[in-house]
Short mmCIF file of C-alpha atoms and ligand atoms in Angstrom, two decimals:
data_model
loop_
_atom_site.label_atom_id
_atom_site.label_comp_id
_atom_site.label_asym_id
_atom_site.label_seq_id
_atom_site.Cartn_x
_atom_site.Cartn_y
_atom_site.Cartn_z
CA MET Y 454 82.48 126.76 107.60
CA SER Y 455 83.84 125.48 104.28
CA ASN Y 456 83.18 121.81 104.97
CA ARG Y 457 79.66 120.69 105.82
CA VAL Y 458 78.41 117.13 105.60
CA VAL Y 459 75.07 115.51 106.43
CA ILE Y 460 75.27 111.79 107.19
CA HIS Y 461 72.15 109.68 106.78
CA ALA Y 462 72.20 106.98 109.46
CA ASP Y 463 69.07 105.37 107.98
CA TRP Y 464 70.29 105.19 104.37
CA SER Y 465 72.60 102.29 103.60
CA LEU Y 466 74.57 102.19 100.36
CA GLY Y 467 75.30 98.49 100.92
CA THR Y 468 77.57 96.38 103.07
CA ILE Y 469 81.26 97.15 103.16
CA ASN Y 470 82.83 93.79 102.39
CA LYS Y 471 85.39 93.25 105.15
CA ASN Y 472 87.71 91.84 102.48
CA ILE Y 473 88.55 95.35 101.29
CA TYR Y 474 90.76 95.34 104.42
CA GLY Y 475 92.75 92.45 102.92
CA HIS Y 476 96.51 92.11 102.56
CA PHE Y 477 99.10 90.63 100.25
CA ALA Y 478 102.31 88.74 101.05
CA GLU Y 479 104.70 87.83 98.26
CA HIS Y 480 108.03 86.02 98.14
CA LEU Y 481 109.70 89.34 97.59
CA GLY Y 482 112.59 90.86 99.50
CA ARG Y 483 112.11 90.47 103.26
CA CYS Y 484 108.35 90.01 103.26
CA ILE Y 485 108.01 86.24 103.72
CA TYR Y 486 111.55 85.44 104.88
CA GLU Y 487 112.43 87.50 107.97
CA GLY Y 488 109.19 89.52 107.93
CA LEU Y 489 106.88 86.58 108.60
CA TRP Y 490 108.87 83.36 108.52
CA VAL Y 491 112.03 82.97 110.60
CA GLY Y 492 111.98 79.19 110.91
CA GLU Y 493 111.50 77.04 113.99
CA ASP Y 494 115.18 77.19 115.01
CA SER Y 495 115.40 80.97 114.96
CA PRO Y 496 116.38 82.88 118.14
CA ILE Y 497 113.49 85.22 117.25
CA PRO Y 498 110.48 83.94 119.25
CA ASN Y 499 108.22 82.11 116.82
CA THR Y 500 105.21 79.85 116.60
CA LYS Y 501 105.96 77.02 114.21
CA GLY Y 502 108.46 79.24 112.39
CA ILE Y 503 106.28 82.37 112.19
CA ARG Y 504 107.57 85.29 114.24
CA GLN Y 505 105.39 86.02 117.25
CA ASP Y 506 105.81 89.81 117.43
CA VAL Y 507 104.55 90.23 113.86
CA LEU Y 508 101.75 87.72 114.42
CA ALA Y 509 100.54 89.54 117.53
CA ALA Y 510 100.53 92.90 115.75
CA LEU Y 511 98.76 91.52 112.67
CA LYS Y 512 96.08 89.84 114.76
CA LYS Y 513 94.99 93.29 116.00
CA LEU Y 514 94.13 94.29 112.41
CA ASN Y 515 91.48 91.56 112.02
CA ILE Y 516 92.92 90.74 108.62
CA PRO Y 517 90.04 89.18 106.69
CA VAL Y 518 91.96 87.74 103.73
CA LEU Y 519 95.61 87.26 102.75
CA ARG Y 520 96.85 86.85 99.17
CA TRP Y 521 99.92 84.65 98.45
CA PRO Y 522 102.45 83.69 96.96
CA GLY Y 523 102.57 86.67 94.52
CA GLY Y 524 102.48 88.88 92.54
CA CYS Y 525 104.92 88.26 89.77
CA PHE Y 526 106.34 85.45 91.87
CA ALA Y 527 103.07 83.50 91.51
CA ASP Y 528 103.60 82.94 87.80
CA GLU Y 529 107.06 81.51 88.47
CA TYR Y 530 106.07 79.47 91.50
CA HIS Y 531 105.87 75.71 91.30
CA TRP Y 532 103.99 74.65 94.40
CA LYS Y 533 105.34 71.10 94.47
CA ASP Y 534 108.79 72.53 95.30
CA GLY Y 535 107.35 73.89 98.54
CA VAL Y 536 105.83 70.82 100.21
CA GLY Y 537 107.35 67.83 102.01
CA PRO Y 538 110.29 67.78 104.45
CA ARG Y 539 111.88 71.24 104.40
CA GLU Y 540 115.43 69.95 104.18
CA ASN Y 541 114.53 68.21 100.91
CA ARG Y 542 112.85 71.18 99.27
CA LYS Y 543 114.37 72.62 96.12
CA ARG Y 544 116.51 75.68 96.34
CA MET Y 545 115.81 77.94 93.41
CA ILE Y 546 116.47 81.47 92.24
CA ASN Y 547 113.86 84.12 92.76
CA THR Y 548 114.54 85.48 89.30
CA HIS Y 549 111.97 88.21 89.46
CA TRP Y 550 112.92 89.70 92.82
CA GLY Y 551 116.59 90.28 93.38
CA GLY Y 552 117.94 86.94 92.06
CA VAL Y 553 118.25 85.61 95.62
CA VAL Y 554 117.98 81.98 96.70
CA GLU Y 555 114.48 80.81 97.51
CA ASN Y 556 114.70 77.71 99.70
CA ASN Y 557 110.98 76.99 99.56
CA HIS Y 558 110.79 76.66 103.35
CA PHE Y 559 107.59 78.68 103.34
CA GLY Y 560 105.14 76.73 101.17
CA THR Y 561 101.51 75.66 101.09
CA HIS Y 562 101.41 74.11 104.60
CA GLU Y 563 103.19 77.08 106.16
CA PHE Y 564 100.86 79.54 104.42
CA PHE Y 565 97.73 77.80 105.71
CA GLN Y 566 99.36 77.67 109.13
CA LEU Y 567 99.85 81.44 109.01
CA CYS Y 568 96.23 81.98 107.95
CA GLU Y 569 95.01 79.76 110.78
CA LEU Y 570 97.08 81.68 113.32
CA LEU Y 571 95.72 84.98 111.97
CA ASP Y 572 92.18 83.65 111.57
CA THR Y 573 92.33 84.87 107.99
CA GLU Y 574 90.87 83.52 104.73
CA PRO Y 575 93.62 82.34 102.39
CA TYR Y 576 93.68 83.70 98.85
CA ILE Y 577 96.00 81.69 96.62
CA CYS Y 578 97.17 82.87 93.23
CA GLY Y 579 97.97 80.06 90.77
CA ASN Y 580 100.59 79.97 88.05
CA VAL Y 581 99.37 80.54 84.48
CA GLY Y 582 102.45 82.26 83.02
CA SER Y 583 104.99 79.42 83.42
CA GLY Y 584 102.78 76.68 84.82
CA THR Y 585 100.50 74.07 83.35
CA VAL Y 586 96.83 73.35 83.66
CA GLN Y 587 97.73 70.06 85.33
CA GLU Y 588 99.95 71.76 87.91
CA MET Y 589 97.23 74.22 88.88
CA SER Y 590 94.56 71.57 88.92
CA GLU Y 591 96.66 69.32 91.16
CA TRP Y 592 97.33 72.17 93.59
CA VAL Y 593 93.61 72.65 94.10
CA GLU Y 594 93.22 68.89 94.50
CA TYR Y 595 96.09 68.77 97.02
CA MET Y 596 94.61 71.54 99.11
CA THR Y 597 90.90 70.74 99.02
CA PHE Y 598 90.16 67.10 98.07
CA ASP Y 599 88.91 64.87 100.86
CA GLY Y 600 88.82 61.50 99.08
CA GLU Y 601 91.34 59.00 97.80
CA SER Y 602 93.65 60.52 95.18
CA PRO Y 603 97.38 60.89 94.52
CA MET Y 604 97.36 64.52 95.64
CA SER Y 605 95.29 64.02 98.79
CA ARG Y 606 97.48 61.05 99.75
CA TRP Y 607 100.60 63.16 99.27
CA ARG Y 608 99.11 65.92 101.45
CA GLN Y 609 98.44 63.34 104.15
CA GLU Y 610 101.98 61.98 103.90
CA ASN Y 611 103.15 65.56 104.37
CA GLY Y 612 101.29 65.81 107.66
CA ARG Y 613 97.88 67.23 106.84
CA GLU Y 614 95.13 64.66 107.14
CA LYS Y 615 92.09 66.76 106.31
CA PRO Y 616 91.91 69.16 103.37
CA TRP Y 617 91.93 72.87 104.02
CA LYS Y 618 89.05 75.17 103.17
CA LEU Y 619 90.02 77.40 100.29
CA LYS Y 620 87.67 79.97 98.85
CA TYR Y 621 89.66 82.59 96.97
CA PHE Y 622 91.69 81.36 94.04
CA GLY Y 623 93.37 83.59 91.44
CA VAL Y 624 94.07 82.27 87.95
CA GLY Y 625 97.36 84.04 87.27
CA ASN Y 626 98.66 87.51 88.05
CA GLU Y 627 99.29 90.49 85.77
CA ASN Y 628 99.10 88.26 82.72
CA TRP Y 629 99.43 91.38 80.58
CA GLY Y 630 102.96 91.77 82.05
CA CYS Y 631 105.11 89.59 84.31
CA GLY Y 632 102.48 86.85 84.14
CA GLY Y 633 103.17 86.02 80.49
CA ASN Y 634 102.90 89.24 78.46
CA MET Y 635 99.60 88.07 76.99
CA THR Y 636 96.99 89.97 75.10
CA ALA Y 637 93.55 90.27 76.68
CA GLU Y 638 92.12 87.96 74.01
CA TYR Y 639 94.77 85.28 74.56
CA TYR Y 640 94.51 85.45 78.36
CA ALA Y 641 90.71 85.26 78.24
CA ASP Y 642 91.01 81.89 76.47
CA GLN Y 643 93.71 80.75 78.88
CA TYR Y 644 91.53 81.80 81.80
CA ARG Y 645 88.59 79.79 80.48
CA ARG Y 646 90.83 76.76 80.07
CA PHE Y 647 92.75 76.89 83.38
CA GLN Y 648 89.71 77.63 85.51
CA THR Y 649 87.87 74.61 84.06
CA TYR Y 650 90.23 72.31 85.94
CA ALA Y 651 90.26 74.28 89.19
CA ARG Y 652 87.57 72.03 90.63
CA ASN Y 653 85.17 72.34 93.49
CA TYR Y 654 85.73 69.27 95.66
CA GLY Y 655 83.06 68.24 98.15
CA ASP Y 656 81.57 71.34 99.71
CA ASN Y 657 84.65 73.47 98.96
CA LYS Y 658 83.46 76.12 96.53
CA LEU Y 659 86.13 78.25 94.90
CA TYR Y 660 85.59 81.94 94.30
CA LYS Y 661 87.53 82.26 91.05
CA ILE Y 662 89.38 85.47 90.34
CA ALA Y 663 90.49 86.26 86.80
CA GLY Y 664 93.65 88.30 86.28
CA GLY Y 665 92.46 91.82 85.57
CA ALA Y 666 93.61 95.07 84.11
CA ASN Y 667 96.55 97.28 84.75
CA THR Y 668 95.31 100.74 85.79
CA ASP Y 669 93.15 102.14 82.98
CA ASP Y 670 93.24 99.27 80.51
CA TYR Y 671 89.47 99.19 79.95
CA HIS Y 672 89.92 97.05 76.85
CA TRP Y 673 91.28 94.26 79.07
CA THR Y 674 88.23 94.45 81.33
CA ASP Y 675 85.88 94.51 78.36
CA VAL Y 676 87.44 91.43 76.72
CA LEU Y 677 87.60 89.42 79.95
CA MET Y 678 83.99 90.21 80.78
CA ARG Y 679 82.79 89.56 77.26
CA GLU Y 680 84.57 86.21 76.96
CA ALA Y 681 84.43 84.82 80.47
CA HIS Y 682 82.22 86.70 82.92
CA GLY Y 683 80.08 83.60 83.50
CA MET Y 684 83.17 81.63 84.57
CA MET Y 685 84.51 84.03 87.16
CA ASP Y 686 83.43 85.45 90.51
CA GLY Y 687 85.91 88.30 90.60
CA LEU Y 688 88.11 90.26 88.23
CA SER Y 689 91.23 91.87 89.61
CA LEU Y 690 92.54 95.39 89.17
CA HIS Y 691 96.02 96.66 90.00
CA TYR Y 692 96.79 100.30 90.57
CA TYR Y 693 99.73 101.72 92.46
CA THR Y 694 100.22 105.31 93.60
CA VAL Y 695 103.58 106.26 92.09
CA PRO Y 696 104.83 109.83 92.46
CA GLY Y 697 107.32 110.86 89.78
CA THR Y 698 107.70 108.55 86.82
CA TRP Y 699 107.85 104.77 86.74
CA GLU Y 700 111.58 104.96 85.88
CA ASN Y 701 112.32 107.72 88.37
CA LYS Y 702 110.02 107.34 91.31
CA GLY Y 703 109.89 109.80 94.20
CA LEU Y 704 111.32 108.92 97.60
CA ALA Y 705 109.34 107.69 100.60
CA LEU Y 706 110.99 110.06 103.09
CA ASP Y 707 112.58 112.92 101.28
CA PHE Y 708 109.66 114.81 99.71
CA ASP Y 709 108.18 118.29 99.63
CA LYS Y 710 104.66 119.72 99.54
CA GLN Y 711 104.55 119.40 95.78
CA ALA Y 712 105.26 115.68 95.96
CA TRP Y 713 102.63 115.36 98.70
CA PHE Y 714 100.01 116.86 96.37
CA GLU Y 715 101.14 114.79 93.42
CA THR Y 716 100.92 111.61 95.50
CA LEU Y 717 97.45 112.42 96.81
CA GLN Y 718 96.18 113.33 93.36
CA ARG Y 719 97.41 110.03 92.00
CA ALA Y 720 95.92 108.12 94.92
CA LEU Y 721 92.49 109.64 94.34
CA ARG Y 722 92.57 108.38 90.77
CA MET Y 723 91.41 105.04 92.19
CA ASP Y 724 87.89 106.51 92.32
CA GLU Y 725 87.80 107.17 88.57
CA LEU Y 726 89.32 103.77 87.77
CA LEU Y 727 86.71 101.92 89.81
CA THR Y 728 83.87 103.91 88.28
CA ARG Y 729 85.03 103.27 84.74
CA HIS Y 730 85.98 99.58 85.12
CA SER Y 731 82.67 98.97 86.87
CA THR Y 732 80.80 100.71 84.06
CA VAL Y 733 82.47 98.42 81.52
CA MET Y 734 81.53 95.42 83.66
CA ASP Y 735 77.91 96.64 83.89
CA ARG Y 736 77.55 95.95 80.18
CA TYR Y 737 77.89 92.20 80.83
CA ASP Y 738 76.99 92.03 84.49
CA PRO Y 739 74.44 94.71 85.42
CA GLN Y 740 73.58 92.79 88.61
CA LYS Y 741 77.16 93.33 89.80
CA ARG Y 742 77.65 89.64 90.57
CA VAL Y 743 81.31 89.74 89.51
CA GLY Y 744 83.35 91.66 92.04
CA ILE Y 745 86.26 93.97 91.42
CA ILE Y 746 89.18 92.58 93.39
CA VAL Y 747 91.78 95.31 93.84
CA ASP Y 748 94.35 92.76 94.85
CA GLU Y 749 97.31 95.15 94.63
CA TRP Y 750 97.22 98.79 95.70
CA GLY Y 751 99.36 101.20 97.66
CA THR Y 752 102.24 103.63 97.31
CA TRP Y 753 105.33 102.68 95.35
CA TYR Y 754 108.42 104.84 95.81
CA ALA Y 755 112.09 104.44 94.95
CA VAL Y 756 113.65 101.88 97.32
CA GLU Y 757 115.27 103.14 100.53
CA PRO Y 758 118.77 104.33 99.59
CA GLY Y 759 121.33 101.58 100.16
CA THR Y 760 118.86 98.70 100.02
CA ASN Y 761 118.60 95.95 97.37
CA PRO Y 762 116.67 97.44 94.41
CA GLY Y 763 114.99 94.05 93.86
CA PHE Y 764 113.54 94.06 97.39
CA LEU Y 765 111.23 97.10 97.06
CA TYR Y 766 111.78 98.14 100.67
CA GLN Y 767 110.41 101.56 101.53
CA GLN Y 768 109.63 103.62 104.63
CA ASN Y 769 106.16 104.87 105.44
CA THR Y 770 105.06 108.30 106.65
CA MET Y 771 101.93 110.29 107.45
CA ARG Y 772 101.60 110.75 103.68
CA ASP Y 773 101.05 107.00 103.38
CA ALA Y 774 98.54 107.07 106.21
CA VAL Y 775 96.50 109.69 104.35
CA VAL Y 776 96.81 107.73 101.09
CA ALA Y 777 95.56 104.60 102.87
CA ALA Y 778 92.60 106.41 104.45
CA ALA Y 779 91.59 107.99 101.14
CA HIS Y 780 91.78 104.60 99.35
CA LEU Y 781 89.70 102.84 101.97
CA HIS Y 782 87.09 105.60 101.68
CA ILE Y 783 87.01 105.09 97.91
CA PHE Y 784 86.62 101.31 98.26
CA GLN Y 785 83.79 101.88 100.74
CA LYS Y 786 82.08 104.25 98.32
CA HIS Y 787 82.23 101.53 95.64
CA CYS Y 788 81.02 98.77 97.96
CA ASP Y 789 78.44 97.70 95.37
CA ARG Y 790 81.24 96.36 93.15
CA VAL Y 791 84.48 96.16 95.13
CA GLN Y 792 84.48 92.86 96.99
CA MET Y 793 88.12 92.74 98.02
CA ALA Y 794 91.26 94.86 98.13
CA ASN Y 795 94.76 93.79 99.18
CA LEU Y 796 97.30 96.34 100.28
CA ALA Y 797 100.76 95.68 98.84
CA GLN Y 798 102.47 94.40 100.84
CA LEU Y 799 102.20 93.12 104.40
CA VAL Y 800 105.77 93.42 105.78
CA ASN Y 801 108.95 95.13 104.52
CA VAL Y 802 107.74 95.75 100.93
CA LEU Y 803 106.05 98.84 99.40
CA GLN Y 804 103.24 100.27 101.62
CA SER Y 805 103.74 97.86 104.49
CA VAL Y 806 101.98 97.90 107.81
CA ILE Y 807 105.03 96.44 109.57
CA LEU Y 808 108.77 96.86 109.10
CA THR Y 809 111.35 94.58 110.67
CA GLU Y 810 115.10 94.67 111.15
CA GLY Y 811 116.46 91.43 112.58
CA GLU Y 812 114.59 90.91 115.84
CA LYS Y 813 113.16 94.46 115.87
CA MET Y 814 109.73 95.38 114.56
CA LEU Y 815 107.79 98.62 114.12
CA LEU Y 816 104.26 99.58 113.15
CA THR Y 817 103.96 102.08 110.32
CA PRO Y 818 101.46 104.99 110.13
CA THR Y 819 99.56 102.87 107.56
CA TYR Y 820 99.17 100.11 110.19
CA HIS Y 821 97.45 102.54 112.51
CA VAL Y 822 94.94 103.61 109.85
CA LEU Y 823 93.96 100.00 109.21
CA GLU Y 824 93.66 99.39 112.92
CA MET Y 825 91.50 102.49 113.45
CA PHE Y 826 89.29 101.77 110.42
CA LYS Y 827 88.67 98.07 111.11
CA VAL Y 828 85.31 99.05 112.64
CA HIS Y 829 84.09 99.61 109.06
CA GLN Y 830 84.56 95.92 108.21
CA ASP Y 831 81.19 94.37 107.26
CA ALA Y 832 79.34 97.53 108.35
CA GLU Y 833 76.66 99.30 106.31
CA ALA Y 834 78.13 102.14 104.27
CA LEU Y 835 76.06 105.27 104.95
CA ALA Y 836 74.98 107.83 102.40
CA PHE Y 837 76.12 111.41 102.97
CA HIS Y 838 75.99 114.66 101.09
CA GLY Y 839 77.40 118.11 101.59
CA LYS Y 840 80.06 120.52 100.60
CA ILE Y 841 83.78 119.92 100.92
CA GLY Y 842 86.24 122.74 100.36
CA GLU Y 843 88.98 122.39 97.78
CA ILE Y 844 92.72 122.87 97.80
CA ALA Y 845 93.81 124.78 94.70
CA LEU Y 846 97.00 123.35 93.22
CA GLU Y 847 99.70 125.13 91.27
CA ASN Y 848 98.94 123.05 88.18
CA GLY Y 849 95.46 124.57 88.05
CA GLU Y 850 93.83 121.41 89.39
CA SER Y 851 92.41 120.86 92.86
CA LEU Y 852 92.14 118.32 95.63
CA PRO Y 853 89.28 117.92 98.11
CA HIS Y 854 90.38 119.30 101.47
CA VAL Y 855 88.84 116.41 103.36
CA SER Y 856 87.95 112.81 102.55
CA VAL Y 857 84.98 111.29 104.43
CA SER Y 858 83.31 107.92 104.90
CA ALA Y 859 80.68 106.68 107.34
CA SER Y 860 79.27 103.33 108.33
CA LYS Y 861 76.91 101.78 110.84
CA LYS Y 862 77.24 98.54 112.76
CA ASP Y 863 75.93 97.27 116.08
CA GLY Y 864 74.03 100.52 116.69
CA LYS Y 865 77.16 102.67 116.36
CA VAL Y 866 77.95 105.13 113.61
CA HIS Y 867 81.60 105.42 112.64
CA VAL Y 868 82.79 108.43 110.69
CA SER Y 869 86.30 108.51 109.32
CA LEU Y 870 87.87 111.70 108.06
CA CYS Y 871 91.20 112.63 106.65
CA ASN Y 872 92.66 116.01 105.94
CA LEU Y 873 94.47 116.01 102.61
CA SER Y 874 96.14 119.34 103.19
CA PRO Y 875 99.78 119.17 104.31
CA ASP Y 876 99.58 122.50 106.13
CA GLU Y 877 96.02 123.71 106.71
CA SER Y 878 93.61 122.47 109.32
CA ALA Y 879 90.00 121.89 108.27
CA GLU Y 880 86.94 123.10 110.15
CA PHE Y 881 84.11 120.70 109.73
CA GLU Y 882 80.41 120.65 110.51
CA LEU Y 883 78.76 117.31 110.52
CA GLU Y 884 75.08 116.55 110.99
CA LEU Y 885 73.75 113.11 111.78
CA ARG Y 886 70.27 112.52 110.40
CA GLY Y 887 68.09 109.45 110.67
CA ALA Y 888 69.33 108.40 114.09
CA GLU Y 889 67.15 108.90 117.11
CA GLY Y 890 68.24 110.53 120.35
CA SER Y 891 71.40 112.37 121.22
CA HIS Y 892 74.74 110.73 120.64
CA SER Y 893 78.03 110.69 122.46
CA CYS Y 894 81.18 111.11 120.41
CA ALA Y 895 84.56 109.53 120.99
CA GLY Y 896 87.47 110.03 118.64
CA VAL Y 897 90.96 108.80 117.79
CA ILE Y 898 93.48 110.75 115.73
CA LEU Y 899 96.62 109.88 113.83
CA VAL Y 900 98.78 112.90 113.13
CA GLY Y 901 102.51 113.53 112.96
CA ASP Y 902 104.74 116.46 113.85
CA ALA Y 903 105.63 116.81 110.15
CA ILE Y 904 104.24 115.52 106.87
CA ASP Y 905 107.10 113.07 106.64
CA ALA Y 906 106.71 111.91 110.25
CA HIS Y 907 107.44 108.19 110.46
CA ASN Y 908 108.46 105.50 112.88
CA THR Y 909 112.00 104.17 113.12
CA PHE Y 910 113.55 101.34 115.08
CA GLU Y 911 115.09 103.99 117.35
CA ASN Y 912 111.81 105.91 117.72
CA PRO Y 913 109.00 103.46 116.97
CA GLU Y 914 106.20 105.47 118.61
CA ARG Y 915 106.70 108.83 116.92
CA VAL Y 916 103.47 108.36 114.94
CA ALA Y 917 100.80 106.61 116.99
CA PRO Y 918 97.06 107.08 117.51
CA ALA Y 919 95.91 109.32 120.34
CA PRO Y 920 92.53 110.36 121.76
CA PHE Y 921 90.98 113.10 119.63
CA GLU Y 922 89.70 116.13 121.50
CA GLY Y 923 88.81 118.25 118.47
CA ALA Y 924 85.16 117.19 118.07
CA LYS Y 925 82.22 118.70 119.92
CA MET Y 926 78.75 117.17 119.74
CA ASP Y 927 75.68 119.32 120.24
CA GLY Y 928 72.43 117.41 119.69
CA ASN Y 929 72.85 115.77 116.30
CA LYS Y 930 75.47 118.29 115.16
CA LEU Y 931 79.17 117.86 115.46
CA SER Y 932 81.85 120.44 114.89
CA VAL Y 933 85.28 119.12 114.18
CA LYS Y 934 88.66 120.72 113.72
CA LEU Y 935 90.96 118.42 111.80
CA PRO Y 936 94.68 119.21 111.99
CA ALA Y 937 96.58 119.27 108.69
CA ALA Y 938 97.64 115.87 107.35
CA SER Y 939 95.64 113.90 109.86
CA VAL Y 940 93.32 110.89 109.96
CA VAL Y 941 90.47 110.71 112.48
CA LEU Y 942 87.93 108.09 113.44
CA LEU Y 943 84.81 109.17 115.31
CA THR Y 944 82.41 106.81 117.07
CA LEU Y 945 78.89 108.16 117.58
CA GLU Y 946 76.76 106.21 119.97
CA ALA Y 947 73.21 106.82 121.19
O1 AHR T 1314 103.81 94.21 94.52
C1 AHR T 1314 104.92 94.15 93.71
C2 AHR T 1314 104.61 93.69 92.29
O2 AHR T 1314 103.80 94.63 91.67
C3 AHR T 1314 103.83 92.42 92.16
O3 AHR T 1314 104.61 91.28 92.25
C4 AHR T 1314 103.24 92.53 90.79
O4 AHR T 1314 102.04 91.85 90.63
C5 AHR T 1314 103.10 94.03 90.61
O5 AHR T 1314 103.62 94.46 89.40
#
């Protein structure tokens, strides 16, 4: 048996913050408009303008937190354009994403409405790049102030008597790039200044997130921590899995085994990035009070042929499901530092969980992984050790054959596994230690009939979870046979 793992049910590595199962919705392509918002007069069934089919599907994911309005869009967004009677709202150009008209029909009130319907914590990203301190400060006042003030009065005139509760607030996005092309030193000063005026009103306490590094820019993390760690609760990190080159990205559907390996190798790099950024942060924050907020992650391919290049629309296959599972395992491993992660993006953009076409909707393989894994939310991450076989690659490097994570909650142990090989099954022996009595085992599997298996509007159920029969429990030992390119969730119960 080349894969053998011992799981310690009585050894917690810490709590898995449910917010690592967070999402991101930007005014980009068909994410907000069509994907979420269709408007109250739409023939597509909706609740206060938000489409009901998408809402119902998203509710099943127990989404803990949702980031909005961008992304690059956040640093061009002027929130005052998106409140008040919709017919009077400014029409503007979404210069960053496709140059299309943005009618501002989905604004602050609509976003909080969506979060309420999803029972999700809002995470708002403010505008540093093209905004002012006053604009950001007034947005926080508008949303959270309960007394007499120009902003709270305006909110009330716009139909919301009581302030909303807002915890997560980002001070800019990618300020090293689309958020202003700043240096780390310049942004650190801007961060200190902007966040000063993002006030805590009444008992609303903001969790302030500073704009963090791109991929392996450890200098950025070092400067931000050195200059401002005492003024932030979280520091973001963005890393996308991009096969090919940035200028010539691979395709979402048309790929071979080589591209599968390249994608998985790049996805697993998240582990190294978290280790190294966290080590830099330890220098200033050894208690790990400041969280890493991976508020953009996921696969990024060339757009689907024939679609608007500015809309970043891509399909989603079993390869994406495996990438998602491996990422979530990495976040769970780093639960001492990673306090949130937001998959980019919710609907119709990059590694989406839902795709829509007019009134039609489908769930992607990535959706199913998030649905299967939601049992890990707020559970105790369990320690494990063992031996995992390796896949030797043509470039002389290797990939682990299997990725594993385990957690415990409400007396149940959940073990998630994914087979990173596109064509070889994996035999697995698993031993559960530190849990009394014998356990039953129930499993669910996500696997396709090909590595590029995906759901289409004509065949929306081609990739869907099914009961898993490949695990046999004997006492505290479990033998598992994982099909190639599959994701499995096991529930062990005494
Ligand atoms: O998710 C798409 C874009 O990727 C975001 O707007 C930006 O922050 C990142 O570069």
